[in-house]
Every structure is written in C-alpha cells, then in structure tokens.
CSV table of C-alpha atoms in Angstrom, one decimal:
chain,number,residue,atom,x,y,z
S,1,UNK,CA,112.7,182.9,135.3
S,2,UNK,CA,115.4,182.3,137.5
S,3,UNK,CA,114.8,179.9,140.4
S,4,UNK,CA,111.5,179.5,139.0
S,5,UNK,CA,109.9,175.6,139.5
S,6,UNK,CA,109.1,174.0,136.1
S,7,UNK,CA,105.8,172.7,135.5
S,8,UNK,CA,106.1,169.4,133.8
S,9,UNK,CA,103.1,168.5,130.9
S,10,UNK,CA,101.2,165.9,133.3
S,11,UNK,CA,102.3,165.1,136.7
S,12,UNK,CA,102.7,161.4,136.3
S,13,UNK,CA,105.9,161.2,137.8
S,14,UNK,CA,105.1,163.4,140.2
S,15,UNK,CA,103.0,162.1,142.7
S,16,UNK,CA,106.4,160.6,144.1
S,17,UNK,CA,108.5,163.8,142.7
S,18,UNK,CA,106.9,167.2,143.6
S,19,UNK,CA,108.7,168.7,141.1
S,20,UNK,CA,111.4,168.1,138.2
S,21,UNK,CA,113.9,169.5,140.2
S,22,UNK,CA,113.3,167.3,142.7
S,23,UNK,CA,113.5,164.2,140.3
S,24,UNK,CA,116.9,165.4,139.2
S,25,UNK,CA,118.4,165.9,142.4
S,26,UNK,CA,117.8,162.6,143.1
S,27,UNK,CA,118.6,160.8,140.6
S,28,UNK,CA,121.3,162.9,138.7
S,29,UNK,CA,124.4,161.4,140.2
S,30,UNK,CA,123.1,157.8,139.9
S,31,UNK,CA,122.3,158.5,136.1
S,32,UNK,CA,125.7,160.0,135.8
S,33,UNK,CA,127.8,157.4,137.6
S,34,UNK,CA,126.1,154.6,135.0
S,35,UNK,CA,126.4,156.6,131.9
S,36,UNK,CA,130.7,157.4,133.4
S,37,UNK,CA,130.6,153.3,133.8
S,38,UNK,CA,129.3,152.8,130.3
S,39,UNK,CA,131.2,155.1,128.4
S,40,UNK,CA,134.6,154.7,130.3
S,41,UNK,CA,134.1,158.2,131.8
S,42,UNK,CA,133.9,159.9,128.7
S,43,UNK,CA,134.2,163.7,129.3
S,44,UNK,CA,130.6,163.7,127.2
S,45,UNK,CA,128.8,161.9,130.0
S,46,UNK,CA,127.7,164.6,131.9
S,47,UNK,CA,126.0,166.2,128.8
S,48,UNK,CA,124.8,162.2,128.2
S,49,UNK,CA,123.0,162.6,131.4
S,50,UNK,CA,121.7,165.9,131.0
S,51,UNK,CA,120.3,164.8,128.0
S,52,UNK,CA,118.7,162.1,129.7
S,53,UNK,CA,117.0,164.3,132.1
S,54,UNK,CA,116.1,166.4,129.7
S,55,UNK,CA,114.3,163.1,127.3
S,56,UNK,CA,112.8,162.5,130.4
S,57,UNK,CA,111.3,165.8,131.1
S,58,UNK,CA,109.9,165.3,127.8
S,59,UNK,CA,108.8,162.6,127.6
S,60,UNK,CA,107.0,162.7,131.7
S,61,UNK,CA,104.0,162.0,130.2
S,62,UNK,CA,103.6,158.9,128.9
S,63,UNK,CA,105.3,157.4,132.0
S,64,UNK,CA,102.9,155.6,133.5
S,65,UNK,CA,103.6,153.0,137.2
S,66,UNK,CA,105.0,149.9,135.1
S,67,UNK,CA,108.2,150.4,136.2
S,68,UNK,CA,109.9,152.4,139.0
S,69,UNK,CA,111.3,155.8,138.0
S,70,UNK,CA,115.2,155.3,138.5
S,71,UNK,CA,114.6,152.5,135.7
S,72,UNK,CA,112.1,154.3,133.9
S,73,UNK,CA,115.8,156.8,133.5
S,74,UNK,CA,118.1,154.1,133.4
S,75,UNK,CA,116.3,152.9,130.4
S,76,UNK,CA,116.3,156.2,128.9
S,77,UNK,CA,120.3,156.0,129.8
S,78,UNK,CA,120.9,153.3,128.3
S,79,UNK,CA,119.0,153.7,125.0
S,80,UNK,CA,120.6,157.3,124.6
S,81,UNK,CA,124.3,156.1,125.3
S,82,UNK,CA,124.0,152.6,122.5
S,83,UNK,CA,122.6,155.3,120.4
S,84,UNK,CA,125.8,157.0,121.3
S,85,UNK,CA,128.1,154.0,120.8
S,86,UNK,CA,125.9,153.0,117.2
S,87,UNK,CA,127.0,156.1,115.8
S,88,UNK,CA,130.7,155.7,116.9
S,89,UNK,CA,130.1,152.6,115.1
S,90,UNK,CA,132.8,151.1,117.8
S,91,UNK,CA,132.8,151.1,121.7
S,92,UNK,CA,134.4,154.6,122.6
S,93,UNK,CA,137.5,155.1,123.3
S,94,UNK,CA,137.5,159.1,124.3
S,95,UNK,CA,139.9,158.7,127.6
S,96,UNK,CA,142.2,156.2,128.7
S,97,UNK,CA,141.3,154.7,132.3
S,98,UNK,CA,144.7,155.1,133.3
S,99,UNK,CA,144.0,158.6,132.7
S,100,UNK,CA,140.1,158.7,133.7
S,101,UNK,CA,141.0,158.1,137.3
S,102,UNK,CA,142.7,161.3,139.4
S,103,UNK,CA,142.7,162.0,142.6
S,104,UNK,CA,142.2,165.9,142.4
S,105,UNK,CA,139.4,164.5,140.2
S,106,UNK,CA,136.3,166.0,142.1
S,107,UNK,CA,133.5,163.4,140.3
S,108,UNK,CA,135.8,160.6,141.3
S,109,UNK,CA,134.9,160.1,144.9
S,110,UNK,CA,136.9,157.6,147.2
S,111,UNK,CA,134.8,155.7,149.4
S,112,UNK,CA,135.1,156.7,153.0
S,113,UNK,CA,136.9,154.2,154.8
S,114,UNK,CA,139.9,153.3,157.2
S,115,UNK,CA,142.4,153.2,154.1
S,116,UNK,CA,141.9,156.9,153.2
S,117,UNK,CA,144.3,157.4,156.1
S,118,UNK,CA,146.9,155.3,155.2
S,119,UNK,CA,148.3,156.8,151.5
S,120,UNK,CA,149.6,153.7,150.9
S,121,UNK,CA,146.6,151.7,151.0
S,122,UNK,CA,144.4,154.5,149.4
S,123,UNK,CA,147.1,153.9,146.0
S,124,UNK,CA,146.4,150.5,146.2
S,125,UNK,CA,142.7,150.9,146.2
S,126,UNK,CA,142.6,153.2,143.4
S,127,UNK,CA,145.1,150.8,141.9
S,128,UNK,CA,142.6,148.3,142.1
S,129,UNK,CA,139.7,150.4,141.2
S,130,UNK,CA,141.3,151.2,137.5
S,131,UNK,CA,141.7,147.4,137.1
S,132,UNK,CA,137.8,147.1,137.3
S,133,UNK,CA,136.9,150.0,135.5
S,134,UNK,CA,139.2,148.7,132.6
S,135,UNK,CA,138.1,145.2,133.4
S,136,UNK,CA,134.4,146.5,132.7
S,137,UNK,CA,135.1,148.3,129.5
S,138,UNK,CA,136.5,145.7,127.7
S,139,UNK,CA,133.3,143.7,128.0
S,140,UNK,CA,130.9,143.9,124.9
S,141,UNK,CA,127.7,146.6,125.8
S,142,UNK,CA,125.4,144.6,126.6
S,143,UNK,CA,126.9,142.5,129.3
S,144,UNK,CA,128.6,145.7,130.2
S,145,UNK,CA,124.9,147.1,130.7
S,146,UNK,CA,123.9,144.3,132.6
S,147,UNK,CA,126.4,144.2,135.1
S,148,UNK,CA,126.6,147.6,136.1
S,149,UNK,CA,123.0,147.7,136.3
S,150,UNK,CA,122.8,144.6,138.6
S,151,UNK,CA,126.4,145.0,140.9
S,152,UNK,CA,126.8,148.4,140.8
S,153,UNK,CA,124.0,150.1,140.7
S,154,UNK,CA,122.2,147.3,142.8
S,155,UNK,CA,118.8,146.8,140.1
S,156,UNK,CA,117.2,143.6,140.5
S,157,UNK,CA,117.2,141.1,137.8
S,158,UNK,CA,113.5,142.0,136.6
S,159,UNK,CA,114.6,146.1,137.2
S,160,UNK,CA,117.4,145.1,134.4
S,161,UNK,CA,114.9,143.6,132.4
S,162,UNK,CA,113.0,146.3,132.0
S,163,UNK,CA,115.9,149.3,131.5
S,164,UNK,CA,117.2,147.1,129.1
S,165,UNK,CA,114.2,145.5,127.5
S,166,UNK,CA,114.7,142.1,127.2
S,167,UNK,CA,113.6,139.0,129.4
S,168,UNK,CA,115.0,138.3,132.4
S,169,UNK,CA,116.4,134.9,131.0
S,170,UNK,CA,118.5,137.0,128.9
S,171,UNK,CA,119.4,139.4,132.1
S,172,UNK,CA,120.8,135.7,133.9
S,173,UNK,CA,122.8,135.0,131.1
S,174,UNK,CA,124.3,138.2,130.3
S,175,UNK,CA,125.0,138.6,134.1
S,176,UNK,CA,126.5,134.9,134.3
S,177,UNK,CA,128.8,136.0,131.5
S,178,UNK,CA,129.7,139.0,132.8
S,179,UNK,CA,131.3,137.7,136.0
S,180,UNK,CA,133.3,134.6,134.4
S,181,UNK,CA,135.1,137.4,131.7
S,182,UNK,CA,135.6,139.9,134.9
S,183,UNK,CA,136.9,137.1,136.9
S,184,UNK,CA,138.8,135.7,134.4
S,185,UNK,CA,140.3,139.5,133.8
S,186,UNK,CA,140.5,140.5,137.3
S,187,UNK,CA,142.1,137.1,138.3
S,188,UNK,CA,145.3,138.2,139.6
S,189,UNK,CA,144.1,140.5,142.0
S,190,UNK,CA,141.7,138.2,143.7
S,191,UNK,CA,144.1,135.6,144.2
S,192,UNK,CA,146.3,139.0,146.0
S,193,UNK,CA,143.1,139.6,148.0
S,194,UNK,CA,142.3,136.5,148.6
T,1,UNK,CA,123.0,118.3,139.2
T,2,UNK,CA,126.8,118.8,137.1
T,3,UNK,CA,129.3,121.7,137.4
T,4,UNK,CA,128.3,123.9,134.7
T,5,UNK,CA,124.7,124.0,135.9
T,6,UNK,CA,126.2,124.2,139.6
T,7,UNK,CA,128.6,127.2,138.3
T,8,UNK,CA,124.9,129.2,136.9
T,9,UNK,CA,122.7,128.6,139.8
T,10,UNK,CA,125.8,130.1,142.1
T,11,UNK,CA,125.1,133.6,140.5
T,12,UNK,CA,121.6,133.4,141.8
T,13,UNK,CA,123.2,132.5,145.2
T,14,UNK,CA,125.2,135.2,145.4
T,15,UNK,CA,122.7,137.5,144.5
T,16,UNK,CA,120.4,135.8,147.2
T,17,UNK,CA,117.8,134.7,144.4
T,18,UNK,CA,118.4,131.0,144.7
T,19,UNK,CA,115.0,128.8,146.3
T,20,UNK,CA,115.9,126.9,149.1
T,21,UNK,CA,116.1,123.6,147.2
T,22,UNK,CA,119.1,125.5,144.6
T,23,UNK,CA,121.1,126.6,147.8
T,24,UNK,CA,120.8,122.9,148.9
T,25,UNK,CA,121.9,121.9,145.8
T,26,UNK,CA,125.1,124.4,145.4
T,27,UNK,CA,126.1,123.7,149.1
T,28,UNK,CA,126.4,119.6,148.4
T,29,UNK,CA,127.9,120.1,145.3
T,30,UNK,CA,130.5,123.1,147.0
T,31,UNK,CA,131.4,120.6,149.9
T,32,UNK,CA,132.5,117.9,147.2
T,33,UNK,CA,133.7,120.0,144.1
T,34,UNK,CA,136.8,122.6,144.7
T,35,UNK,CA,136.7,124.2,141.2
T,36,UNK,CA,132.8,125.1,141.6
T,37,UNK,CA,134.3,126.5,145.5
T,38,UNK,CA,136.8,128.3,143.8
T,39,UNK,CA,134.1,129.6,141.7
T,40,UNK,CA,131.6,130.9,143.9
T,41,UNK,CA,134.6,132.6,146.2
T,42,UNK,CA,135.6,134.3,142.4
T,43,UNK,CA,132.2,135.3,142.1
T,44,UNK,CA,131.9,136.8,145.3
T,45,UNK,CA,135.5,138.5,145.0
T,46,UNK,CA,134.1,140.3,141.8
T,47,UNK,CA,130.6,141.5,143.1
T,48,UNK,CA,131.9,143.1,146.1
T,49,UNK,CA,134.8,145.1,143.9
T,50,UNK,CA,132.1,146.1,141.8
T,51,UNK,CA,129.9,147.3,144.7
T,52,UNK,CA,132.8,148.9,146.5
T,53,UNK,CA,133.6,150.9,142.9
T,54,UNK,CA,133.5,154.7,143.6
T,55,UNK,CA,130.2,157.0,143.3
T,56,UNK,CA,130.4,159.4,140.9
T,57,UNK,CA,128.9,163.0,141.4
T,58,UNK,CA,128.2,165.5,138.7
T,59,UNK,CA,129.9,169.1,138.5
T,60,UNK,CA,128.2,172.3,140.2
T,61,UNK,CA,126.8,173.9,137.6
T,62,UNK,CA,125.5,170.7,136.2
T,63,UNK,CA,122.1,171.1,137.9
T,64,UNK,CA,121.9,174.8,136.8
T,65,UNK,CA,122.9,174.1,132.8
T,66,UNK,CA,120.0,171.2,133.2
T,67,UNK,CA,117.1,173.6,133.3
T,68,UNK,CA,118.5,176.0,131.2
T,69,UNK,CA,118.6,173.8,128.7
T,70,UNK,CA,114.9,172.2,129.7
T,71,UNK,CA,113.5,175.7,129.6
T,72,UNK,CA,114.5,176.0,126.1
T,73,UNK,CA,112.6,172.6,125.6
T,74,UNK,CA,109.0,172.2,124.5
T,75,UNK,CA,107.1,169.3,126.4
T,76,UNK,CA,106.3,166.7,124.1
T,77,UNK,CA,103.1,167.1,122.2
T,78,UNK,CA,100.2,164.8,123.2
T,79,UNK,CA,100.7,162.8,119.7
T,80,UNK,CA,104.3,162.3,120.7
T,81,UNK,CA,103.3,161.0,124.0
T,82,UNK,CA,101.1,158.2,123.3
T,83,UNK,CA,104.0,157.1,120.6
T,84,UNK,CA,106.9,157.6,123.2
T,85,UNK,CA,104.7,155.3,125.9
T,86,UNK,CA,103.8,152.8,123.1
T,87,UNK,CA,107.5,152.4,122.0
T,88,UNK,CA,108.8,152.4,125.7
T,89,UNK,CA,106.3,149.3,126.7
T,90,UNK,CA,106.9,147.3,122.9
T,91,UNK,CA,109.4,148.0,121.6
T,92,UNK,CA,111.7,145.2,122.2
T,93,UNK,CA,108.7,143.2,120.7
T,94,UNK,CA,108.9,145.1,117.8
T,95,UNK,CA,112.4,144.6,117.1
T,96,UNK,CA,111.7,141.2,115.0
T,97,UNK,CA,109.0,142.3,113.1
T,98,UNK,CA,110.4,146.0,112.6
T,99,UNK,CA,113.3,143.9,110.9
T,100,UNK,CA,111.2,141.5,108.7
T,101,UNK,CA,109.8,144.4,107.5
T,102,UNK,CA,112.7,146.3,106.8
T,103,UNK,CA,113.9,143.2,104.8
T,104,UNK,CA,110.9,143.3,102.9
T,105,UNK,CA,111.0,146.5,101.8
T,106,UNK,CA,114.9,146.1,101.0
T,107,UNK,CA,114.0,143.1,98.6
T,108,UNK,CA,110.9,145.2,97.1
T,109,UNK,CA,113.4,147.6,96.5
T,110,UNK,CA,116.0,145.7,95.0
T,111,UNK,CA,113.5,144.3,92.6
T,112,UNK,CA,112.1,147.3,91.6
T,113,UNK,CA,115.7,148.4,90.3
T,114,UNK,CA,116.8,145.5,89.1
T,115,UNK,CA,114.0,143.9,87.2
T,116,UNK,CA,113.5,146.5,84.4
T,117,UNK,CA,117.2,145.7,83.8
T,118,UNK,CA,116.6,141.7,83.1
T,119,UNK,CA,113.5,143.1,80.7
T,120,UNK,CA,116.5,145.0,78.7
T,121,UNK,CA,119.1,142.4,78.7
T,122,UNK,CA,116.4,139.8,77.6
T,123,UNK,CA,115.6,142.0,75.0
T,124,UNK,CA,119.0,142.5,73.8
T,125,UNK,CA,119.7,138.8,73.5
T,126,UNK,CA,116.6,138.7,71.0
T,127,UNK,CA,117.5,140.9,69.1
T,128,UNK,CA,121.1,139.1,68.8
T,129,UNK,CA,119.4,135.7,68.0
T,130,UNK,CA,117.0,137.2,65.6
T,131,UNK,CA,120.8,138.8,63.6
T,132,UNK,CA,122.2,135.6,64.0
T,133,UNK,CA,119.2,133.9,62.3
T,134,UNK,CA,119.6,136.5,59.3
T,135,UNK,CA,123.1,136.4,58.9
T,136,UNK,CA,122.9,132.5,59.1
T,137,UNK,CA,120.0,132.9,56.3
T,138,UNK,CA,121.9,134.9,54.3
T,139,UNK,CA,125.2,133.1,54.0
T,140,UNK,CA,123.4,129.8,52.9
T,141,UNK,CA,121.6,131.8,50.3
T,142,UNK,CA,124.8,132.5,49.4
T,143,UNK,CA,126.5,129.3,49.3
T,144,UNK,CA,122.9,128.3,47.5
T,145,UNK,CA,123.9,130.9,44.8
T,146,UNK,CA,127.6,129.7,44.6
T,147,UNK,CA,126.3,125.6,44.3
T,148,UNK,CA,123.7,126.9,41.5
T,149,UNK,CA,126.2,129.4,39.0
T,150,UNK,CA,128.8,126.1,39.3
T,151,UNK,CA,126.2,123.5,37.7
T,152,UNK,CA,125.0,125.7,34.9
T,153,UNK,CA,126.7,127.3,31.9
T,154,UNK,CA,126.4,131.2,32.7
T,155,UNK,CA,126.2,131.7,29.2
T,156,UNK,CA,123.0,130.1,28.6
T,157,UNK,CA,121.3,130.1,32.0
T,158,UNK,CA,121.0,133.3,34.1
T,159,UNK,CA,120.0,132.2,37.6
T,160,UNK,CA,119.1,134.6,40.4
T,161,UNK,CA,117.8,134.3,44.1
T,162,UNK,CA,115.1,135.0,45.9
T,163,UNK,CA,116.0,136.5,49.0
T,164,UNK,CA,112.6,136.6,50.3
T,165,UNK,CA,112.3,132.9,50.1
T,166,UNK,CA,115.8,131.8,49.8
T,167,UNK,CA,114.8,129.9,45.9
T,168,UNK,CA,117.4,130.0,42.8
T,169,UNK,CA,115.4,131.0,40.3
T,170,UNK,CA,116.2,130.5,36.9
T,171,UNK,CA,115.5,131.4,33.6
C-alpha cells in the first residue's frame, strides 16, 4: 500500500488538487505555521495539523466552491485548535516562547536575508521575533485568530470571515483591536526601529 | 471626521481596503493630527513584523505519518456529509438558536426536578396547619372543661365533653 495515491470519497476538491497528497503538500506548512501561531508552538501542533488534514480528508465531500480551499482548512484549523483550547479550559501554556524559539530548531526558519550574515543582527532579529510571538499569545483567541489570519498568513478580510465564521464587521474590529494591543505591547521596539 | 473614526479607517488603509474618498479623508486628517500620524506609522511598524515573522515547516516524516493515519480512516458516510456541509455553511447562524434551545431545555429540566418537590413541601405545610388546628381545638376543649368543673358542684353535677363537637354536656 505503500506509495499508493489515495482515492478521496468524491473529487470535489480535486478538480484543483489531483490528489490528497497533492492538497497536503501544499498546504501542510501553511496549516502548521497557523496552528504553531495559535497554540504558541505547542509541540502538539504538528499532530493538530495532521489531524486537520486528516478532518479534511474526511470530510472532502461536502466541500463544495463557497470558499477557496486553504480557508476551507484554515477553518477546519481553527475550529479543531478552540476545540483544543475549550478543553484546556484556559489558553495553553505547553512551551515558553523564550524556549519555543531555537536556532538548531529545524521548523523555525529564518527568513533569508542580508542579516543572516551578520550574527549580530540575526540575534537581534530573533530577539525581535520572540517579542511578537509572545506579543501575539497574550492576545485573547479570537483576535489572536484574526490577526494571524489577516497579517500573517495574508487572508483577506472576507477569507477571515469565512475560516472564522463570523461577519466581516466583526473581522474589522477584531483586526483593529488586535493592532492597538500589539502596538501597545510591542511599543518599545518600534520606537528602536523607528 | 474625529480621531477615533480616523484611527479605524487607517487599518483599512494599511491594508489597502480604504475607497478613495477614506484615503482622502485619513491623508487631511494625517497632515493636521500627529497622534493619528503616529498611529498609522504604529500600524504599519506592526503589520510588517508580523509579515516578516518566520515560516514554519513541518518535520520529515510528517507527510508519511499523515497517510498512515488517513489509511486507517474511513471516508465519511454520505449521511455524515450532508451534516458536515450543512454545519460548515450555518453554523455560526445556529449558534443563537442552538443556545436558546439549550436554555430551554435547561429550564424544562430544572422544573421537572424541582416541581414535585414544591408538591411535597406544600403538602407537608398542610398537614402542619391541619395539627395545629387540632391541637388548637383540643386545648380550648380543655380550658372549656376546666371553666365548666369550676362553676358546678362536682358532687351533684357530672359534666363531660364532647370532643366531636367540642359541647360540655351535663347531666
């Protein structure tokens, strides 16, 4: 069975997606970056996302062309991880960001640029980087949703709507609310960039 | 237009969804308001940290362990399909009326169990008001008895009392 393509029940999603390995190798580090943002890289997120995929896979068949895949599987993301933080019954606290971030850490990916040469300035970044991570896990779930939806995983305001099911009203607000806390928390270092 | 309506339709500038008429608006109010300016260089600050945050990419064998597990995993049955789709397109709707029925059901609930309980404790203070009533008969038969035996001579008059109608009877 090995190396064998699976057959989905109805091939809905599949007249963009040949197959369901195909749909995971797209998506599977998108869906796995915004469950590590919601969940302050909790070292469950990668079974979180394969648990998404595998919702998904069942569940291929009643997707129908309202909404785009990627927010058909945010949705399902995000659903599955408040589930998550429901029966926690608090926001989860399974690693420390000080701790979450390390640079023999192969899932936590630098961003290619200039500084990487300078050691100095690659600290600083990752410095920087563990203020926002910590900066977005102290906001409540649902703005935290919103805002990495929207800024960091570049969804559209209507996009949101939908993986979060709500109006896009709400999607405004919960994005305008978002920002003021994160600048409010991340204050200190814009001023320094700035 | 005032600051804090300024400060909201900046979001929708930096995220390139404010109508030409909004930009307008923002830029005059920007050119004479330094807090809003301050504001919308914050706002700016934070959505590019945010979009410069670090990808994340999932371990080797997470692709593998994926359909493993899938194999193990039944497609959902038709029935379940139709549910999943209806729940996926309402169910945010359904939230408000999922609750008022919830409610509903709690408050049936509660007065199933608690209502047979009121039934009992009414009937306990009854019967507590019906023994008062015959304990309150009682002693003024009683005191009846006492007022009689005082005004006659016991030698002569025997007196007694009907407890079914409360009478001194004498002879």
């Amino acid at each position: 069975m090995a190396g064998a393509v699976l057959a989905p029940p109805k091939p809905s999603v599949l007249t963009t997606h040949r197959t369901f390995e195909g749909l995971v190798q797209e998506y599977k580090n998108r869906i796995y970056g915004y469950v590590c943002r919601l969940t302050n890289d909790s070292p469950d997120a990668e079974d979180l996302t394969q648990e998404v995929f595998i919702r998904a896979y069942q569940s291929m068949s009643a997707f129908r062309h309202d909404a785009a895949v990627d927010t058909w599987l945010y949705r399902i993301a995000t659903n599955l991880v408040i589930d998550r933080f429901r029966k926690e019954r608090r926001a989860p606290q399974w690693v420390p960001v000080t701790a979450g971030v390390d640079e023999e850490d192969p899932t936590w990916e630098l961003p290619s640029t200039s500084r990487e040469s300078d050691p100095q300035a690659t600290a600083q970044l990752t410095e920087l980087q563990r203020h926002v991570q910590r900066a977005i896990h102290s906001l409540p779930v649902k703005l935290r949703t919103v805002v990495v939806l929207h800024d960091m995983e570049g969804l559209s305001y209507e996009e949101v709507a939908q993986a979060v099911a709500c109006p896009v009203g709400t999607v405004k607000s919960r994005l305008f609310n978002a920002r003021l806390m994160l600048r409010k928390k991340l204050q200190h270092y814009m001023e320094g960039e700035s | 237009m005032n600051c804090a309506r300024i400060r909201r339709l900046i979001e929708a500038y930096v995220d390139g969804a404010a109508s030409g008429a909004e930009r307008q608006a923002v830029d005059e109010h920007l050119a004479r308001c330094a807090a809003c300016a301050r504001g919308m260089v914050e706002s700016r600050q934070v959505v590019g940290l945010l979009a410069s945050m670090p990808e994340r990419r999932v371990s080797a064998s997470f692709e593998a362990n994926l359909m493993a597990a899938v194999r193990q995993t039944a497609p959902a049955s038709e029935g379940a399909a139709w549910w999943e789709r209806f729940r996926l397109r309402f169910e945010w709707r359904l939230r408000v009326p999922a609750l008022v029925t919830a409610g509903s059901l709690a408050a049936g609930v509660c007065a199933f169990l608690i209502a047979p309980r009121v039934q009992e404790m009414q009937q306990v203070q009854e019967t507590r008001q019906e023994q008062r009533q015959y304990v309150a008969a009682v002693v003024e038969q009683h005191q009846q008895l006492e007022h009689a035996r005082s005004r006659v001579d016991p030698d002569v008059v025997e007196a007694s009392i009907d407890l079914s109608t409360g009478s001194v009877l004498t002879e």
